[in-house]
Amino acid sequence: MVQKAKILLVDDRPENLLALEAILSALDQTLVRASSGEEALKALLTDDFAVILLDVQMPGMDGFETAAHIKRRERTRDIPIIFLTAINHGPHHTFRGYAAGAVDYISKPFDPWVLRAKVSVFVELYMKNCQLREQAALLRLQLEGGTHQGADEKEPAGLLAELSARLAAVEEQAEALSKQLDDDSADAAAVATAAHLERKLTGLRRALDALEPGTGGSTAALPTQS
């Protein structure tokens, strides 16, 4: 069973959180509520999230300050943040949102279809990255086990073939996702994330190819999981 991605919803108003849940429930992912910046930072200490929807106007720690804390933490700095605000103070206010590390800045009331589409892109990218990490972990496990195999034990060719097939499926999905983003209206952050994913896939494919019998590349370096 494919594990669901977690989406963090941060807003001090319960009715806004309820509205976001209604809009995003169709994505069939795990929606996590936080009613303040402090509560959001606490949730981020223990769970991994595909994307954060962050209200700007909150009492105490506002959205900008919350985002600054998120971006300072190594564990959370790469999580996409979409700012939501009911107040439009013009280009300067929007620029402040992007400067704080947001990938998008949406004014309320927003189009539910647009918001759901934007969130779904980051969920897909997150899931592809998770699949890639799993493939890399399996490959590392096989390599570590292979160094202790005796001469009579089974060759790892079967597992390599299975890993190659799984990687091919991820590559196909990543290519389809990149084509969806290949237009002028796509978010620059989503396009950059997709390109980074493709580079990681290419590195893993090269490592797998180097392990094929007869290549003499059993010591090939594996891509990192960053």
Backbone as JSON, one array per atom type, in Angstrom:
{
  "sequence": "MVQKAKILLVDDRPENLLALEAILSALDQTLVRASSGEEALKALLTDDFAVILLDVQMPGMDGFETAAHIKRRERTRDIPIIFLTAINHGPHHTFRGYAAGAVDYISKPFDPWVLRAKVSVFVELYMKNCQLREQAALLRLQLEGGTHQGADEKEPAGLLAELSARLAAVEEQAEALSKQLDDDSADAAAVATAAHLERKLTGLRRALDALEPGTGGSTAALPTQS",
  "N": [[0.85, -1.2, 0.0], [0.56, 2.19, -0.87], [2.01, 4.8, 0.91], [0.36, 7.6, 2.3], [0.79, 11.09, 1.56], [1.58, 13.83, 3.76], [-0.07, 16.85, 4.47], [0.34, 20.04, 5.68], [-1.78, 22.23, 7.31], [-2.1, 25.5, 8.22], [-3.64, 27.77, 10.21], [-5.24, 30.25, 12.16], [-7.93, 30.36, 12.42], [-10.64, 28.28, 12.89], [-12.74, 27.85, 11.02], [-11.55, 28.43, 8.6], [-9.64, 26.42, 8.4], [-11.35, 24.25, 8.23], [-12.54, 24.77, 5.75], [-10.32, 24.52, 4.05], [-9.75, 21.81, 4.4], [-12.04, 20.7, 3.24], [-11.68, 21.43, 0.58], [-9.28, 20.13, -0.1], [-9.69, 17.48, 0.45], [-10.33, 15.8, -1.64], [-7.92, 15.01, -2.71], [-7.12, 12.86, -1.29], [-5.15, 12.58, 0.73], [-3.18, 12.83, 3.79], [-4.33, 15.17, 6.0], [-3.15, 17.63, 8.12], [-3.83, 19.6, 10.9], [-2.93, 22.85, 12.17], [-3.16, 25.41, 14.5], [-1.67, 27.62, 14.96], [1.5, 29.35, 14.52], [3.43, 28.34, 16.27], [2.36, 25.82, 16.9], [2.5, 24.65, 14.4], [5.29, 24.49, 13.96], [5.93, 22.68, 15.94], [4.65, 20.37, 15.01], [6.18, 19.9, 12.76], [8.51, 18.95, 13.8], [8.4, 16.23, 14.14], [7.06, 14.96, 12.01], [7.06, 14.34, 8.42], [6.33, 16.45, 5.7], [4.58, 17.05, 2.64], [3.84, 19.51, 1.61], [3.18, 22.86, 2.8], [0.46, 24.78, 3.8], [0.09, 28.0, 4.6], [-1.23, 30.44, 6.64], [-1.02, 33.97, 6.5], [-1.79, 36.15, 8.19], [-1.77, 35.88, 11.46], [-2.3, 35.8, 14.99], [0.26, 36.59, 17.41], [2.93, 34.67, 16.51], [3.31, 35.33, 13.22], [2.61, 34.39, 9.74], [4.9, 34.98, 8.16], [7.03, 35.0, 10.03], [6.83, 32.41, 11.0], [7.45, 30.96, 8.66], [10.1, 31.75, 8.35], [11.34, 30.46, 10.5], [10.9, 27.81, 9.72], [12.43, 27.64, 7.37], [14.94, 27.94, 8.41], [15.56, 25.59, 9.65], [17.27, 22.6, 9.07], [15.98, 20.18, 8.57], [13.49, 20.91, 7.59], [13.71, 22.86, 5.67], [13.4, 22.56, 2.9], [10.75, 22.07, 2.39], [7.92, 22.83, 0.48], [6.2, 25.95, 0.7], [3.05, 27.42, 0.7], [1.69, 30.49, 0.82], [-1.24, 31.87, 2.28], [-3.51, 34.51, 2.23], [-5.8, 36.98, 3.44], [-5.59, 39.57, 3.01], [-4.55, 42.01, 0.78], [-1.79, 43.73, 0.25], [-0.49, 44.75, -1.89], [2.3, 44.71, -4.3], [4.65, 44.84, -2.68], [4.02, 43.49, -0.31], [3.5, 40.95, -1.33], [6.03, 40.35, -2.37], [7.45, 40.15, 0.0], [6.43, 37.76, 0.95], [7.46, 35.87, -0.9], [10.16, 36.31, -0.42], [10.38, 35.29, 2.09], [10.47, 32.66, 1.61], [8.4, 31.34, 0.35], [6.74, 29.29, -2.12], [4.55, 30.0, -3.44], [1.93, 32.5, -3.43], [-1.12, 33.21, -2.39], [-4.12, 34.99, -2.6], [-7.01, 35.34, -0.56], [-10.53, 35.55, -1.31], [-9.82, 32.36, -2.72], [-9.57, 30.4, -5.75], [-10.9, 27.25, -5.48], [-10.29, 25.07, -7.18], [-7.89, 25.82, -8.4], [-6.17, 26.04, -6.18], [-6.2, 23.38, -5.25], [-5.07, 22.08, -7.45], [-2.47, 23.17, -7.49], [-1.46, 22.27, -5.02], [-1.57, 19.52, -5.47], [0.46, 19.09, -7.32], [2.82, 19.41, -5.82], [2.47, 17.36, -4.01], [2.67, 15.14, -5.7], [5.35, 15.4, -6.54], [6.62, 15.03, -4.09], [5.91, 12.37, -3.49], [7.22, 11.03, -5.59], [9.87, 11.55, -4.92], [10.0, 10.13, -2.52], [9.67, 7.51, -3.47], [12.01, 7.29, -4.95], [13.97, 7.45, -2.94], [13.41, 5.06, -1.62], [14.12, 3.17, -3.59], [16.86, 3.66, -3.78], [17.65, 2.96, -1.2], [17.07, 0.21, -1.17], [18.9, -0.66, -3.09], [21.35, -0.01, -1.87], [21.19, -1.71, 0.33], [21.29, -4.18, -0.95], [23.86, -4.08, -2.05], [25.43, -3.95, 0.26], [24.79, -6.42, 1.39], [25.77, -8.05, -0.62], [28.54, -7.95, -0.37], [29.1, -9.76, 1.58], [28.47, -12.24, 0.65], [28.88, -15.73, -0.01], [30.73, -17.97, -2.23], [28.98, -19.91, -3.09], [26.5, -18.83, -2.95], [23.41, -17.32, -4.13], [23.46, -15.32, -7.08], [23.04, -11.73, -7.31], [21.56, -10.97, -9.54], [18.83, -11.27, -10.12], [17.52, -9.62, -8.24], [18.59, -7.17, -8.96], [17.47, -6.87, -11.48], [14.8, -6.59, -10.75], [14.91, -4.22, -9.26], [15.69, -2.5, -11.3], [13.44, -2.55, -12.92], [11.54, -1.42, -11.21], [12.64, 1.12, -10.9], [12.43, 2.02, -13.53], [9.69, 2.36, -13.72], [9.29, 4.51, -11.97], [10.82, 6.42, -13.3], [9.3, 6.73, -15.63], [6.94, 7.84, -14.59], [7.96, 10.22, -13.53], [8.81, 11.48, -15.85], [6.36, 11.92, -17.12], [5.22, 13.68, -15.31], [6.96, 15.85, -15.54], [6.39, 16.67, -18.14], [3.82, 17.64, -17.75], [4.39, 19.9, -16.34], [5.69, 21.42, -18.15], [5.23, 24.15, -19.23], [4.47, 27.66, -19.63], [2.94, 28.54, -17.5], [3.49, 27.06, -15.28], [4.6, 26.61, -11.89], [7.68, 28.01, -10.93], [9.18, 26.93, -8.85], [8.16, 24.33, -8.67], [8.9, 23.28, -11.15], [11.69, 23.39, -10.9], [12.07, 21.62, -8.78], [11.16, 19.24, -9.95], [13.11, 18.94, -11.94], [15.34, 18.52, -10.35], [14.64, 16.07, -9.23], [14.71, 14.46, -11.54], [17.45, 14.51, -12.11], [18.42, 13.09, -9.91], [17.25, 10.62, -10.4], [18.57, 9.93, -12.76], [21.18, 9.6, -11.81], [20.84, 7.38, -10.12], [20.05, 5.46, -11.99], [22.41, 5.21, -13.52], [24.08, 4.12, -11.57], [22.81, 1.66, -11.16], [23.06, 0.52, -13.73], [25.82, 0.24, -13.81], [26.18, -1.88, -12.15], [25.41, -4.11, -13.49], [26.1, -7.43, -14.67], [29.35, -7.99, -15.98], [30.05, -5.37, -16.36], [31.87, -4.5, -14.58], [31.59, -2.63, -12.6], [30.99, -2.67, -9.81], [31.58, -1.1, -7.67], [30.41, 1.31, -8.0], [29.45, 4.66, -7.34], [26.7, 5.65, -5.32], [23.72, 7.65, -5.7], [23.08, 10.46, -3.53], [20.68, 10.87, -0.82], [19.56, 13.32, -0.53]],
  "CA": [[0.0, 0.0, 0.0], [1.32, 3.43, -0.97], [1.79, 5.66, 2.05], [-0.17, 8.89, 1.92], [1.59, 12.26, 1.91], [0.98, 14.69, 4.77], [-0.18, 18.26, 4.1], [0.15, 20.81, 6.9], [-2.67, 23.38, 7.16], [-1.83, 26.38, 9.36], [-4.54, 28.94, 10.23], [-5.76, 30.42, 13.52], [-9.39, 30.34, 12.38], [-11.13, 26.91, 12.62], [-13.57, 27.78, 9.82], [-10.65, 28.41, 7.44], [-9.07, 25.07, 8.35], [-12.42, 23.37, 7.75], [-12.69, 25.02, 4.32], [-9.16, 23.92, 3.37], [-9.94, 20.35, 4.42], [-13.08, 20.38, 2.27], [-11.1, 21.6, -0.75], [-8.17, 19.21, -0.36], [-10.05, 16.09, 0.77], [-10.37, 15.01, -2.88], [-6.58, 14.5, -3.02], [-6.99, 11.62, -0.53], [-3.89, 12.57, 1.48], [-3.37, 13.08, 5.22], [-4.36, 16.6, 6.29], [-2.8, 17.89, 9.52], [-4.16, 20.96, 11.3], [-2.18, 23.61, 13.16], [-3.89, 26.66, 14.7], [-0.72, 28.71, 15.22], [2.85, 29.09, 14.03], [4.11, 27.48, 17.24], [1.84, 24.46, 16.73], [3.03, 24.14, 13.13], [6.7, 24.14, 14.16], [5.94, 21.46, 16.75], [4.29, 19.25, 14.13], [7.29, 19.69, 11.82], [9.62, 18.3, 14.49], [8.27, 14.77, 14.13], [6.48, 14.43, 10.77], [7.49, 14.87, 7.13], [5.19, 16.98, 4.97], [4.79, 17.3, 1.21], [3.63, 20.94, 1.36], [2.58, 23.58, 3.92], [-0.41, 25.92, 3.48], [0.36, 28.83, 5.77], [-1.92, 31.72, 6.7], [-0.1, 35.07, 6.81], [-2.26, 36.96, 9.32], [-2.08, 35.11, 12.66], [-1.83, 36.48, 16.21], [1.51, 36.04, 17.9], [3.85, 34.39, 15.41], [2.57, 35.37, 11.96], [3.08, 33.45, 8.73], [6.27, 35.29, 7.74], [7.96, 34.55, 11.08], [6.78, 30.93, 11.0], [8.19, 30.5, 7.5], [11.52, 31.98, 8.6], [11.79, 29.36, 11.36], [10.88, 26.58, 8.92], [13.54, 27.67, 6.43], [16.22, 27.86, 9.13], [15.79, 24.21, 10.08], [17.74, 21.74, 7.98], [15.0, 19.13, 8.32], [12.27, 21.4, 6.96], [13.96, 24.02, 4.79], [13.03, 22.3, 1.51], [9.31, 21.82, 2.24], [7.26, 23.96, -0.19], [5.24, 26.72, 1.5], [2.1, 28.25, -0.03], [1.08, 31.49, 1.71], [-2.63, 32.24, 2.06], [-3.78, 35.76, 2.94], [-7.06, 37.66, 3.12], [-5.27, 40.99, 2.83], [-3.63, 42.28, -0.33], [-1.13, 45.01, 0.45], [0.24, 45.13, -3.08], [3.51, 43.98, -4.68], [5.64, 44.75, -1.6], [3.59, 42.43, 0.6], [3.72, 39.7, -2.05], [7.47, 40.12, -2.43], [7.87, 39.69, 1.33], [6.09, 36.35, 1.04], [8.45, 35.09, -1.64], [11.45, 36.47, 0.25], [10.35, 34.43, 3.27], [10.68, 31.28, 1.17], [7.19, 30.73, -0.2], [6.75, 28.94, -3.54], [3.38, 30.66, -4.03], [1.3, 33.47, -2.55], [-2.49, 33.23, -2.89], [-5.03, 35.86, -1.85], [-8.37, 34.87, -0.34], [-10.94, 34.15, -1.55], [-9.1, 31.76, -3.83], [-10.28, 29.4, -6.54], [-10.6, 25.93, -4.92], [-9.68, 24.2, -8.18], [-6.5, 26.25, -8.58], [-5.42, 25.66, -4.99], [-6.07, 21.93, -5.23], [-4.12, 21.71, -8.51], [-1.12, 23.54, -7.06], [-1.05, 21.36, -3.95], [-1.4, 18.17, -6.02], [1.78, 19.02, -7.96], [3.85, 19.2, -4.79], [2.25, 16.02, -3.46], [3.24, 14.2, -6.66], [6.8, 15.49, -6.46], [7.02, 14.43, -2.82], [5.77, 10.92, -3.61], [8.29, 10.54, -6.46], [11.11, 11.58, -4.13], [9.93, 9.01, -1.57], [9.94, 6.29, -4.23], [13.42, 7.29, -5.31], [14.74, 7.1, -1.74], [13.22, 3.64, -1.36], [14.91, 2.41, -4.55], [18.26, 3.82, -3.4], [17.87, 2.19, 0.02], [17.1, -1.2, -1.56], [20.14, -0.89, -3.79], [22.42, 0.0, -0.88], [21.05, -2.94, 1.11], [21.78, -5.28, -1.77], [25.3, -3.96, -2.16], [26.02, -4.32, 1.54], [24.65, -7.86, 1.53], [26.6, -8.72, -1.61], [29.94, -8.02, 0.05], [29.27, -10.87, 2.52], [28.0, -13.49, 0.04], [29.87, -16.75, -0.33], [30.79, -18.33, -3.64], [27.87, -20.78, -3.42], [25.22, -18.16, -2.8], [22.75, -16.87, -5.35], [23.87, -14.03, -7.62], [21.98, -10.74, -7.12], [21.04, -10.49, -10.82], [17.37, -11.19, -10.08], [17.11, -8.42, -7.51], [18.97, -6.01, -9.78], [16.46, -6.73, -12.53], [13.59, -6.08, -10.12], [15.17, -2.81, -8.95], [15.71, -1.77, -12.56], [12.05, -2.42, -13.37], [10.88, -0.44, -10.34], [13.18, 2.43, -11.24], [11.87, 2.4, -14.82], [8.33, 2.85, -13.48], [9.42, 5.85, -11.38], [11.3, 7.3, -14.38], [8.17, 7.01, -16.53], [6.04, 8.76, -13.9], [8.64, 11.51, -13.42], [8.79, 12.09, -17.18], [5.0, 12.39, -17.36], [5.02, 14.85, -14.47], [7.74, 16.94, -16.13], [5.65, 17.16, -19.3], [2.7, 18.43, -17.25], [4.92, 21.18, -15.86], [6.45, 22.06, -19.23], [4.51, 25.26, -19.86], [4.81, 28.95, -19.02], [2.13, 28.81, -16.32], [3.91, 26.2, -14.18], [5.38, 27.26, -10.84], [9.12, 27.83, -11.12], [9.69, 26.03, -7.81], [7.78, 22.95, -9.02], [9.75, 22.88, -12.28], [13.05, 23.16, -10.38], [12.03, 20.38, -7.99], [11.06, 18.13, -10.9], [14.42, 18.79, -12.59], [16.22, 17.91, -9.35], [14.24, 14.67, -9.15], [15.2, 13.77, -12.73], [18.9, 14.33, -11.96], [18.64, 12.0, -8.96], [16.9, 9.38, -11.09], [19.65, 9.63, -13.7], [22.3, 9.07, -11.03], [20.52, 6.04, -9.66], [20.07, 4.59, -13.16], [23.8, 4.95, -13.84], [24.61, 3.21, -10.57], [22.26, 0.33, -11.44], [23.68, 0.02, -14.95], [27.2, -0.14, -13.52], [26.18, -3.12, -11.39], [25.06, -5.23, -14.36], [27.23, -8.34, -14.9], [30.22, -7.7, -17.1], [30.43, -3.96, -16.45], [33.02, -4.26, -13.71], [31.36, -1.38, -11.87], [30.31, -2.96, -8.56], [31.9, -0.08, -6.66], [29.88, 2.59, -8.47], [28.9, 5.5, -6.28], [25.25, 5.78, -5.34], [23.28, 9.03, -5.47], [22.7, 10.77, -2.17], [19.24, 10.92, -0.61], [19.15, 14.69, -0.19]],
  "C": [[0.88, 1.25, 0.0], [0.98, 4.33, 0.21], [1.33, 7.04, 1.57], [0.8, 10.0, 2.34], [0.83, 13.08, 2.95], [1.04, 16.15, 4.3], [-0.49, 19.04, 5.37], [-0.66, 22.07, 6.61], [-2.53, 24.26, 8.4], [-2.71, 27.63, 9.26], [-5.12, 29.04, 11.64], [-7.29, 30.36, 13.57], [-9.89, 28.94, 12.0], [-11.95, 26.8, 11.34], [-12.72, 27.77, 8.55], [-10.01, 27.04, 7.28], [-10.11, 24.08, 7.8], [-12.61, 23.53, 6.25], [-11.55, 24.4, 3.53], [-9.29, 22.4, 3.31], [-10.98, 19.92, 3.38], [-12.53, 20.44, 0.84], [-10.11, 20.49, -1.08], [-8.51, 17.75, -0.09], [-10.06, 15.2, -0.47], [-9.01, 14.45, -3.25], [-6.29, 13.2, -2.29], [-5.6, 11.49, 0.12], [-4.2, 12.87, 2.95], [-3.25, 14.57, 5.5], [-4.15, 16.81, 7.78], [-3.07, 19.35, 9.84], [-3.14, 21.55, 12.27], [-2.84, 24.98, 13.28], [-2.98, 27.84, 15.01], [0.63, 28.35, 14.62], [3.6, 28.15, 14.95], [3.66, 26.02, 17.1], [2.35, 23.84, 15.44], [4.48, 23.69, 13.29], [6.83, 22.87, 14.99], [5.64, 20.24, 15.9], [5.44, 18.89, 13.19], [8.5, 19.02, 12.47], [9.59, 16.79, 14.31], [7.78, 14.18, 12.82], [7.09, 15.08, 9.53], [6.25, 15.29, 6.34], [5.56, 17.25, 3.52], [4.71, 18.79, 0.9], [2.96, 21.55, 2.59], [1.72, 24.71, 3.37], [-0.44, 26.79, 4.72], [-0.36, 30.18, 5.68], [-0.93, 32.82, 7.12], [-0.5, 35.78, 8.09], [-2.67, 36.05, 10.48], [-1.58, 35.88, 13.87], [-0.56, 35.81, 16.73], [2.49, 35.88, 16.76], [3.09, 34.35, 14.09], [3.2, 34.41, 10.94], [4.51, 33.7, 8.29], [7.29, 34.77, 8.75], [8.0, 33.03, 11.14], [7.6, 30.37, 9.85], [9.7, 30.66, 7.71], [12.09, 30.88, 9.48], [11.88, 28.05, 10.58], [12.1, 26.52, 8.0], [14.9, 27.61, 7.12], [16.56, 26.45, 9.57], [16.21, 23.35, 8.89], [16.7, 20.7, 7.6], [13.83, 19.62, 7.47], [12.49, 22.46, 5.89], [13.49, 23.82, 3.35], [11.54, 22.01, 1.32], [8.66, 23.03, 1.57], [6.23, 24.63, 0.72], [4.36, 27.55, 0.56], [1.45, 29.19, 0.97], [-0.36, 31.77, 1.29], [-2.91, 33.51, 2.86], [-5.1, 36.36, 2.49], [-6.83, 39.13, 2.84], [-4.26, 41.14, 1.7], [-3.05, 43.68, -0.17], [-0.29, 45.42, -0.76], [1.52, 44.34, -3.27], [4.52, 43.82, -3.54], [5.31, 43.62, -0.64], [3.81, 41.06, -0.04], [5.21, 39.34, -2.1], [7.99, 39.61, -1.09], [7.57, 38.21, 1.52], [7.09, 35.47, 0.32], [9.83, 35.16, -0.98], [11.53, 35.59, 1.49], [10.48, 32.95, 2.9], [9.47, 30.59, 0.6], [7.38, 30.38, -1.67], [5.55, 29.57, -4.24], [2.72, 31.52, -2.96], [-0.1, 33.71, -3.1], [-3.37, 34.09, -1.99], [-6.41, 35.21, -1.73], [-9.35, 35.95, -0.81], [-10.26, 33.6, -2.8], [-9.97, 30.73, -4.54], [-9.92, 28.01, -5.99], [-9.9, 25.0, -5.91], [-8.21, 24.54, -8.38], [-5.65, 25.82, -7.39], [-5.18, 24.15, -4.95], [-5.06, 21.46, -6.28], [-2.68, 22.01, -8.1], [-0.61, 22.58, -5.99], [-0.76, 19.97, -4.51], [-0.05, 18.01, -6.71], [2.87, 18.72, -6.94], [3.69, 17.85, -4.1], [2.87, 14.97, -4.39], [4.77, 14.21, -6.61], [7.33, 14.83, -5.18], [6.97, 12.9, -2.91], [6.86, 10.32, -4.5], [9.63, 10.53, -5.73], [11.14, 10.44, -3.12], [10.23, 7.7, -2.28], [11.42, 6.18, -4.58], [14.29, 6.92, -4.11], [14.61, 5.62, -1.42], [14.05, 2.78, -2.3], [16.39, 2.48, -4.18], [18.58, 2.99, -2.16], [17.95, 0.69, -0.28], [18.42, -1.55, -2.24], [21.31, -0.93, -2.82], [22.41, -1.27, -0.04], [21.59, -4.14, 0.35], [23.3, -5.25, -1.88], [25.99, -4.38, -0.87], [25.94, -5.82, 1.77], [25.55, -8.62, 0.58], [28.04, -8.85, -1.2], [30.18, -9.18, 1.0], [28.83, -12.2, 1.92], [29.17, -14.44, -0.2], [29.78, -17.12, -1.78], [29.59, -19.16, -4.05], [26.53, -20.06, -3.45], [24.71, -17.6, -4.12], [23.25, -15.49, -5.78], [22.73, -13.03, -7.49], [21.34, -10.25, -8.41], [19.53, -10.33, -10.8], [16.88, -9.94, -9.38], [17.46, -7.17, -8.29], [17.95, -5.77, -10.88], [15.17, -6.15, -11.96], [13.74, -4.59, -9.79], [15.13, -1.96, -10.22], [14.29, -1.53, -13.07], [11.3, -1.39, -12.53], [11.34, 0.98, -10.67], [12.61, 2.93, -12.56], [10.46, 2.96, -14.65], [8.35, 4.27, -12.9], [9.87, 6.85, -12.44], [10.16, 7.69, -15.31], [7.21, 8.01, -15.9], [6.65, 10.15, -13.8], [8.63, 12.24, -14.76], [7.41, 12.66, -17.5], [4.72, 13.65, -16.55], [5.75, 16.06, -15.03], [7.02, 17.53, -17.34], [4.46, 18.01, -18.88], [3.16, 19.81, -16.82], [5.59, 21.99, -16.95], [5.59, 23.09, -19.96], [4.79, 26.52, -19.06], [4.07, 29.21, -17.72], [2.57, 28.0, -15.11], [4.72, 26.99, -13.16], [6.85, 26.96, -11.05], [9.69, 26.86, -10.1], [9.36, 24.57, -8.13], [8.64, 22.43, -10.17], [11.16, 22.56, -11.8], [13.11, 21.88, -9.57], [11.96, 19.16, -8.89], [12.39, 17.88, -11.59], [15.41, 18.13, -11.64], [15.92, 16.42, -9.21], [14.77, 13.89, -10.35], [16.71, 13.54, -12.66], [19.22, 13.18, -11.0], [18.31, 10.65, -9.58], [17.99, 8.97, -12.06], [20.85, 9.04, -12.97], [22.06, 7.66, -10.56], [20.53, 5.05, -10.82], [21.5, 4.24, -13.55], [24.43, 3.96, -12.86], [24.11, 1.79, -10.8], [22.91, -0.28, -12.67], [25.1, -0.46, -14.7], [27.29, -1.46, -12.78], [25.81, -4.34, -12.25], [26.29, -6.11, -14.6], [28.03, -7.95, -16.13], [30.65, -6.26, -17.2], [31.64, -3.65, -15.59], [32.85, -3.03, -12.86], [30.68, -1.59, -10.55], [30.6, -1.93, -7.49], [31.36, 1.28, -7.05], [29.26, 3.35, -7.32], [27.4, 5.63, -6.44], [24.87, 7.23, -5.13], [22.91, 9.24, -4.03], [21.2, 10.86, -2.07], [18.77, 12.31, -0.28], [18.08, 15.18, -1.12]]
}
